[in-house]
Coordinates of C-alpha atoms in Angstrom, one line a residue:
M6 CA -12.2 -15.3 -34.6
M7 CA -15.5 -13.7 -33.6
F8 CA -14.4 -13.9 -30.0
W9 CA -11.3 -12.0 -30.7
S10 CA -13.0 -9.4 -32.8
Q11 CA -15.5 -8.6 -30.1
R12 CA -12.8 -8.1 -27.6
G13 CA -10.2 -6.0 -29.3
G14 CA -8.2 -5.3 -26.2
L15 CA -8.2 -8.9 -25.0
R16 CA -4.9 -9.8 -26.6
H17 CA -3.2 -7.1 -24.6
G18 CA -5.0 -8.2 -21.4
L19 CA -3.8 -11.8 -22.1
V20 CA -0.2 -10.8 -22.4
A21 CA -0.4 -8.6 -19.3
F22 CA -2.0 -11.3 -17.3
A23 CA 0.6 -13.8 -18.4
M24 CA 3.4 -11.4 -17.4
V25 CA 1.8 -10.9 -14.0
W26 CA 1.5 -14.6 -13.5
V27 CA 5.1 -15.3 -14.5
G28 CA 6.3 -12.4 -12.4
L29 CA 4.6 -13.8 -9.3
L30 CA 6.1 -17.3 -9.9
C31 CA 9.6 -15.9 -10.5
A32 CA 9.5 -13.2 -7.9
Q33 CA 12.5 -13.2 -5.5
G34 CA 14.1 -16.1 -7.3
V35 CA 11.5 -18.6 -5.9
Q36 CA 11.9 -17.3 -2.4
A37 CA 8.6 -17.4 -0.5
H38 CA 9.1 -14.2 1.4
S39 CA 11.2 -11.1 1.2
S40 CA 14.9 -11.9 0.7
S41 CA 15.7 -11.1 4.3
N42 CA 14.8 -9.1 7.4
S43 CA 16.8 -7.3 10.0
F44 CA 15.5 -6.7 13.5
L45 CA 16.0 -3.4 15.2
T46 CA 15.2 -2.7 18.8
L47 CA 15.3 0.7 20.6
S48 CA 14.8 0.2 24.3
A49 CA 15.7 1.5 27.7
S50 CA 17.2 -0.2 30.7
G51 CA 17.3 2.0 33.8
S52 CA 18.6 5.4 32.6
E53 CA 20.4 4.0 29.6
L54 CA 19.0 4.1 26.0
S55 CA 20.2 1.2 23.8
L56 CA 19.9 0.3 20.2
R57 CA 20.2 -3.3 18.9
A58 CA 20.4 -4.5 15.3
D59 CA 20.2 -8.1 14.3
V60 CA 21.3 -8.7 10.7
H61 CA 21.2 -12.2 9.1
W62 CA 24.6 -13.7 8.8
R63 CA 24.1 -14.5 5.1
D64 CA 23.4 -10.8 4.4
V65 CA 26.7 -9.8 6.2
D66 CA 28.5 -12.5 4.2
L67 CA 27.0 -11.1 1.0
I68 CA 28.6 -7.8 1.7
F69 CA 31.9 -8.9 3.2
D70 CA 32.6 -12.4 1.8
L71 CA 33.5 -13.6 5.3
D72 CA 34.5 -17.2 4.3
A73 CA 38.3 -16.5 4.4
D74 CA 39.4 -20.2 4.1
R75 CA 36.8 -21.0 1.5
D76 CA 35.6 -24.1 3.3
G77 CA 31.9 -23.2 2.7
Q78 CA 31.3 -22.3 6.4
V79 CA 31.4 -18.8 8.0
T80 CA 32.8 -19.0 11.5
W81 CA 32.7 -16.4 14.3
A82 CA 36.4 -16.1 14.2
E83 CA 36.2 -15.1 10.5
T84 CA 33.6 -12.6 11.4
Q85 CA 35.6 -11.1 14.3
A86 CA 38.6 -10.7 12.0
R87 CA 36.5 -8.1 10.0
S88 CA 35.1 -6.4 13.1
A89 CA 36.5 -3.0 12.3
E90 CA 34.9 -3.0 8.8
L91 CA 31.7 -4.3 10.3
Q92 CA 31.6 -1.5 12.9
L93 CA 32.1 1.1 10.1
W94 CA 29.4 -0.5 7.9
L95 CA 26.9 -0.6 10.7
A96 CA 27.6 3.0 11.7
Q97 CA 27.0 4.2 8.2
G98 CA 23.8 2.2 7.8
L99 CA 22.1 3.3 11.0
G100 CA 21.4 6.7 12.5
L101 CA 19.4 7.9 15.5
T102 CA 18.2 11.5 16.3
A103 CA 16.4 13.0 19.3
S104 CA 14.4 16.1 18.6
G105 CA 16.3 16.7 15.4
Q106 CA 19.8 16.3 17.0
A107 CA 22.1 13.4 16.1
C108 CA 22.7 10.8 18.8
T109 CA 26.1 9.1 19.3
L110 CA 26.2 5.3 18.9
G111 CA 29.8 4.7 19.7
T112 CA 31.3 1.2 19.4
A113 CA 28.9 -1.7 19.1
D114 CA 29.2 -4.9 21.1
L115 CA 29.1 -7.6 18.4
Q116 CA 27.8 -11.1 19.1
A117 CA 26.2 -14.0 17.3
S118 CA 22.6 -14.8 18.0
E119 CA 20.1 -17.5 16.9
R120 CA 16.7 -17.0 15.4
A121 CA 14.2 -19.4 13.9
D122 CA 15.6 -18.8 10.4
G123 CA 19.3 -19.0 11.2
T124 CA 22.2 -17.2 12.7
Y125 CA 22.4 -13.4 13.0
L126 CA 25.1 -10.8 13.7
S127 CA 23.8 -8.8 16.7
A128 CA 25.2 -5.3 17.4
L129 CA 24.3 -3.5 20.6
W130 CA 25.0 0.2 21.2
A131 CA 24.7 2.3 24.4
V132 CA 23.2 5.4 22.9
Q133 CA 24.0 9.0 24.0
C134 CA 21.6 11.7 22.8
P135 CA 22.0 15.4 23.5
G136 CA 19.4 16.7 25.9
L137 CA 18.3 13.3 27.1
S138 CA 19.4 12.5 30.6
S139 CA 16.8 9.9 31.4
T140 CA 14.5 7.3 29.7
A141 CA 11.6 9.6 30.5
D142 CA 13.2 12.3 28.4
A143 CA 13.5 9.8 25.6
A144 CA 9.9 8.8 25.8
N145 CA 8.8 12.4 25.5
A146 CA 11.2 13.3 22.7
S147 CA 10.6 12.9 19.0
L148 CA 13.0 10.1 18.0
G149 CA 14.1 9.4 14.5
L150 CA 15.8 6.3 13.2
R151 CA 17.4 5.9 9.8
Y152 CA 18.1 2.4 8.4
G153 CA 19.8 1.4 5.1
L154 CA 22.2 -1.5 5.6
M155 CA 21.0 -3.8 2.8
F156 CA 18.7 -1.7 0.6
D157 CA 21.3 -1.1 -2.1
R158 CA 21.9 -4.9 -2.5
D159 CA 18.4 -6.2 -2.0
S160 CA 15.3 -4.0 -2.7
L161 CA 13.1 -6.6 -0.9
H162 CA 15.1 -6.4 2.3
R163 CA 13.2 -5.0 5.3
G164 CA 14.1 -3.6 8.7
L165 CA 11.6 -4.4 11.5
L166 CA 11.9 -1.7 14.2
K167 CA 10.5 -2.3 17.7
V168 CA 10.5 0.6 20.2
D169 CA 10.1 -0.2 23.8
L170 CA 10.4 2.9 26.0
A171 CA 8.5 4.1 29.1
G172 CA 5.0 4.9 27.8
V173 CA 6.0 4.3 24.1
Q174 CA 5.6 0.9 22.5
S175 CA 5.7 1.0 18.8
S176 CA 6.9 -0.9 15.7
V177 CA 7.7 0.2 12.1
L178 CA 8.5 -1.7 9.0
L179 CA 11.4 0.0 7.2
S180 CA 12.0 -0.4 3.4
P181 CA 13.8 1.4 0.6
D182 CA 10.8 3.6 0.1
R183 CA 10.5 4.2 3.8
P184 CA 14.0 4.1 5.3
E185 CA 13.3 6.5 8.2
A186 CA 10.9 6.2 11.1
Q187 CA 9.7 8.9 13.5
V188 CA 8.6 7.7 16.9
S189 CA 7.0 9.8 19.7
L190 CA 4.6 9.3 22.6
A191 CA 1.7 10.2 20.2
D192 CA 2.5 7.1 18.1
S193 CA 1.2 4.9 21.0
R194 CA -2.3 6.2 20.8
P195 CA -4.7 3.5 19.7
W196 CA -5.9 5.1 16.5
K197 CA -2.3 5.8 15.4
V198 CA -1.4 2.1 16.1
F199 CA -4.5 1.0 14.2
G200 CA -3.6 3.0 11.1
R201 CA 0.1 1.9 11.2
Y202 CA -0.8 -1.8 11.5
I203 CA -3.2 -1.6 8.6
L204 CA -0.2 -0.6 6.4
E205 CA 1.8 -3.5 7.9
G206 CA -0.9 -6.0 7.1
V207 CA -1.2 -4.8 3.5
W208 CA 2.5 -4.8 3.1
H209 CA 2.9 -8.3 4.5
I210 CA 0.5 -9.8 2.0
W211 CA 2.1 -8.1 -0.9
I212 CA 5.6 -9.3 0.0
G213 CA 4.5 -12.8 0.9
I214 CA 4.6 -14.6 -2.4
D215 CA 3.5 -17.9 -0.8
H216 CA 0.3 -16.2 0.5
I217 CA -0.4 -14.6 -2.9
V218 CA 0.2 -17.9 -4.8
F219 CA -2.0 -19.8 -2.4
L220 CA -4.8 -17.3 -2.8
L221 CA -4.5 -17.2 -6.6
S222 CA -4.6 -21.0 -6.7
L223 CA -7.9 -21.0 -5.0
L224 CA -9.3 -18.3 -7.4
L225 CA -8.2 -19.9 -10.7
L226 CA -11.3 -21.9 -11.1
A227 CA -13.8 -19.2 -10.1
P228 CA -14.5 -17.9 -13.7
L229 CA -15.3 -21.4 -14.8
H230 CA -18.7 -23.2 -14.5
A231 CA -18.2 -26.2 -12.2
K232 CA -18.8 -29.6 -13.7
R233 CA -18.1 -33.2 -12.6
Q234 CA -15.2 -33.5 -15.1
R235 CA -11.6 -32.4 -15.5
V236 CA -11.3 -28.7 -14.7
T237 CA -9.7 -28.0 -18.1
H238 CA -13.0 -29.0 -19.6
W239 CA -15.2 -26.7 -17.5
P240 CA -17.1 -24.2 -19.6
A241 CA -16.8 -20.5 -18.9
A242 CA -19.2 -19.2 -16.2
P243 CA -22.1 -17.5 -18.0
Q244 CA -22.9 -15.0 -15.3
A245 CA -20.6 -12.8 -13.1
R246 CA -22.6 -12.8 -9.9
P247 CA -21.9 -16.5 -9.0
V248 CA -18.2 -15.9 -9.7
V249 CA -18.1 -12.9 -7.5
M250 CA -19.9 -14.8 -4.7
D251 CA -17.5 -17.7 -5.0
V252 CA -14.5 -15.4 -4.8
L253 CA -16.0 -13.6 -1.7
A254 CA -16.6 -17.0 0.0
V255 CA -12.9 -18.0 -0.6
V256 CA -11.5 -14.6 0.6
T257 CA -13.9 -14.4 3.6
A258 CA -13.1 -18.0 4.7
F259 CA -9.4 -17.3 4.5
T260 CA -9.7 -14.1 6.5
V261 CA -11.9 -15.6 9.2
A262 CA -9.5 -18.6 9.6
H263 CA -6.3 -16.7 9.8
S264 CA -7.8 -14.2 12.2
I265 CA -8.7 -17.0 14.6
T266 CA -5.2 -18.5 14.7
L267 CA -3.5 -15.1 14.6
G268 CA -5.4 -14.0 17.8
L269 CA -4.8 -17.4 19.5
T270 CA -1.1 -17.2 18.9
I271 CA -0.7 -13.5 19.9
T272 CA -2.6 -14.2 23.2
D273 CA -0.4 -17.2 23.9
V274 CA -3.3 -19.7 23.7
L275 CA -1.5 -21.6 20.9
T276 CA 2.3 -21.3 20.2
P277 CA 3.2 -23.8 17.4
P278 CA 6.9 -24.0 16.5
A279 CA 8.0 -22.0 13.5
D280 CA 9.9 -24.9 12.1
W281 CA 6.7 -26.6 11.2
V282 CA 4.5 -23.6 10.5
E283 CA 6.5 -22.4 7.5
P284 CA 6.7 -25.9 5.8
A285 CA 3.0 -26.3 6.5
I286 CA 2.2 -23.0 4.7
A287 CA 4.3 -24.2 1.7
L288 CA 2.5 -27.5 1.7
S289 CA -0.9 -25.7 1.7
V290 CA 0.2 -24.1 -1.6
V291 CA 0.9 -27.5 -3.1
L292 CA -2.4 -28.9 -2.0
A293 CA -4.4 -25.9 -3.3
A294 CA -2.8 -26.3 -6.7
L295 CA -3.2 -30.1 -6.7
N296 CA -6.9 -29.5 -6.0
N297 CA -7.1 -27.6 -9.3
L298 CA -5.4 -30.4 -11.2
L299 CA -7.1 -33.4 -9.6
G300 CA -10.5 -31.8 -8.9
F301 CA -11.1 -33.8 -5.7
S302 CA -12.6 -30.8 -3.9
A303 CA -12.6 -28.3 -6.7
L304 CA -16.2 -27.4 -5.8
K305 CA -15.4 -26.7 -2.2
R306 CA -12.5 -24.2 -2.4
W307 CA -13.8 -22.0 0.4
R308 CA -13.4 -25.0 2.7
L309 CA -9.8 -25.4 1.6
A310 CA -9.3 -21.6 2.2
F311 CA -10.6 -21.9 5.7
V312 CA -8.6 -25.0 6.7
F313 CA -5.3 -23.7 5.3
G314 CA -6.1 -20.2 6.4
L315 CA -5.7 -21.5 10.0
V316 CA -2.2 -22.4 9.1
H317 CA -1.4 -19.1 7.4
G318 CA -2.6 -17.3 10.5
F319 CA 0.3 -18.8 12.4
G320 CA 2.6 -17.3 9.8
F321 CA 1.1 -13.9 10.2
A322 CA 1.4 -14.2 13.9
S323 CA 5.2 -14.7 13.6
V324 CA 5.5 -11.4 11.7
L325 CA 3.5 -9.5 14.4
L326 CA 5.6 -11.1 17.2
D327 CA 8.8 -10.0 15.3
L328 CA 7.4 -6.5 15.0
G329 CA 6.5 -6.4 18.6
L330 CA 2.9 -5.6 19.5
P331 CA 2.3 -2.6 21.8
A332 CA 0.8 -3.9 25.0
S333 CA -1.1 -0.7 25.5
A334 CA -2.9 -1.0 22.2
L335 CA -3.0 -4.7 21.5
L336 CA -6.6 -4.9 20.1
A337 CA -5.9 -1.9 17.9
A338 CA -2.8 -3.5 16.5
L339 CA -4.5 -6.9 15.9
G340 CA -7.5 -5.2 14.3
G341 CA -5.4 -3.0 12.1
F342 CA -3.2 -5.9 10.9
N343 CA -6.2 -8.1 10.1
L344 CA -7.9 -5.3 8.2
G345 CA -4.7 -4.6 6.3
V346 CA -4.3 -8.2 5.3
E347 CA -7.9 -8.2 4.1
L348 CA -7.4 -5.0 2.1
G349 CA -4.2 -6.4 0.6
Q350 CA -6.1 -9.6 -0.5
L351 CA -8.9 -7.5 -2.0
A352 CA -6.4 -5.5 -4.0
I353 CA -5.0 -8.8 -5.4
V354 CA -8.5 -10.1 -6.2
G355 CA -9.4 -6.8 -7.8
A356 CA -6.4 -7.1 -10.2
F357 CA -6.9 -10.8 -10.9
L358 CA -10.7 -11.2 -11.3
P359 CA -11.4 -8.8 -14.2
L360 CA -8.6 -10.3 -16.3
A361 CA -9.5 -13.8 -15.4
W362 CA -13.2 -13.1 -16.4
G363 CA -12.1 -11.7 -19.8
L364 CA -9.9 -14.7 -20.5
R365 CA -12.2 -17.4 -19.2
R366 CA -13.3 -18.6 -22.6
T367 CA -9.9 -19.2 -24.0
W368 CA -7.8 -22.3 -24.2
F369 CA -5.0 -20.2 -22.8
Y370 CA -6.8 -19.7 -19.5
R371 CA -7.6 -23.4 -19.0
W372 CA -4.4 -25.0 -20.2
V373 CA -1.7 -22.4 -19.6
L374 CA -3.0 -20.6 -16.5
V375 CA -5.2 -23.3 -14.8
F376 CA -3.3 -26.4 -15.8
G377 CA 0.2 -25.0 -16.5
G378 CA 0.1 -22.5 -13.7
S379 CA -1.2 -25.0 -11.1
S380 CA 1.5 -27.5 -12.2
T381 CA 4.2 -24.9 -11.8
I382 CA 2.8 -24.0 -8.3
V383 CA 2.9 -27.6 -7.2
V384 CA 6.6 -27.8 -8.1
L385 CA 7.3 -24.4 -6.5
G386 CA 5.4 -25.3 -3.4
L387 CA 7.3 -28.6 -3.1
F388 CA 10.6 -26.7 -3.4
W389 CA 9.5 -24.3 -0.6
T390 CA 8.4 -27.2 1.6
F391 CA 11.7 -29.1 1.2
E392 CA 13.7 -25.9 1.6
R393 CA 11.9 -25.1 4.9
L394 CA 12.3 -28.6 6.2
G395 CA 16.0 -28.3 5.6
W396 CA 16.1 -31.1 3.1
L397 CA 17.9 -29.0 0.4
N398 CA 20.8 -27.8 2.6

């Protein structure tokens, strides 16, 4: 009782911390990343400007209910039967301007395309913009793209825009809060690229629930004093400095590791297949949480962070490759993205650590958050692993 009286606001902190924890575990209906992504490409071939949009077939089916015969499978024939509606939907959800004047998209060429995470509906437009007679004109114009195909149905949906014009290589992540992008020759300058990719790195950490859960799993034991016994019996750490140093070791090891594999993948030194990278990331979540429960390496969490950080780096690389790195400012993009990931991690640590420190003496922290939270993460990580291996289909 004395503990509670000395910390009058701790009850509110406990409730808030529990809500954050439950929110993280329930976020996105146990999906490990944002619900879906669409891929947009604005490019030039010869004197022709083209816009391409790849939208996941499950998203299109969510809008149009394409399975006409109710056999559980959506076919290309069923999709083609709704082509007029699809054309109208795409035209309403996309818009392109050049120097403030609307461009004409016309009729899209619709096809099916395959990506690592499934089948996509691909739409390709030959774009006509007033005042643009060549791709050089397009590179020098201020182009604006508006995207909003799925935002009203899925607030976690994102549009990944890649711009590849003469002298202009750029990429932008579009969201409900940022549905429009402005692209110009100035956006290819290294310092602009660096700043933009910082934001992309921060955002990727914050929408990657598997990365967040992995990091929190490694941090759960930090406010406790390490003993050679079950972690639920570890006493509260008496001093803050060792706790802070332990957290910094974990975060630094993770950052160094993912930076290594991210750089190796982007430079084509290593190109692991995506069909094992994503299950491996999910499995790392399982093992990090099991470490809390079994205590085999509970005193060496920074080593786990480094080993599994190598795997997470491959996942970060896939995001950068989808965004499309500007060849003229590759180092700026890589550096900005890595810094953004680090800043995103530090923001999570900054929110987690003070609350964990305040709750470290309570049974709630040891049994509900350490034991119960880690057990839940094991189950959740196994679900992600089996899902990504295709065993749940």
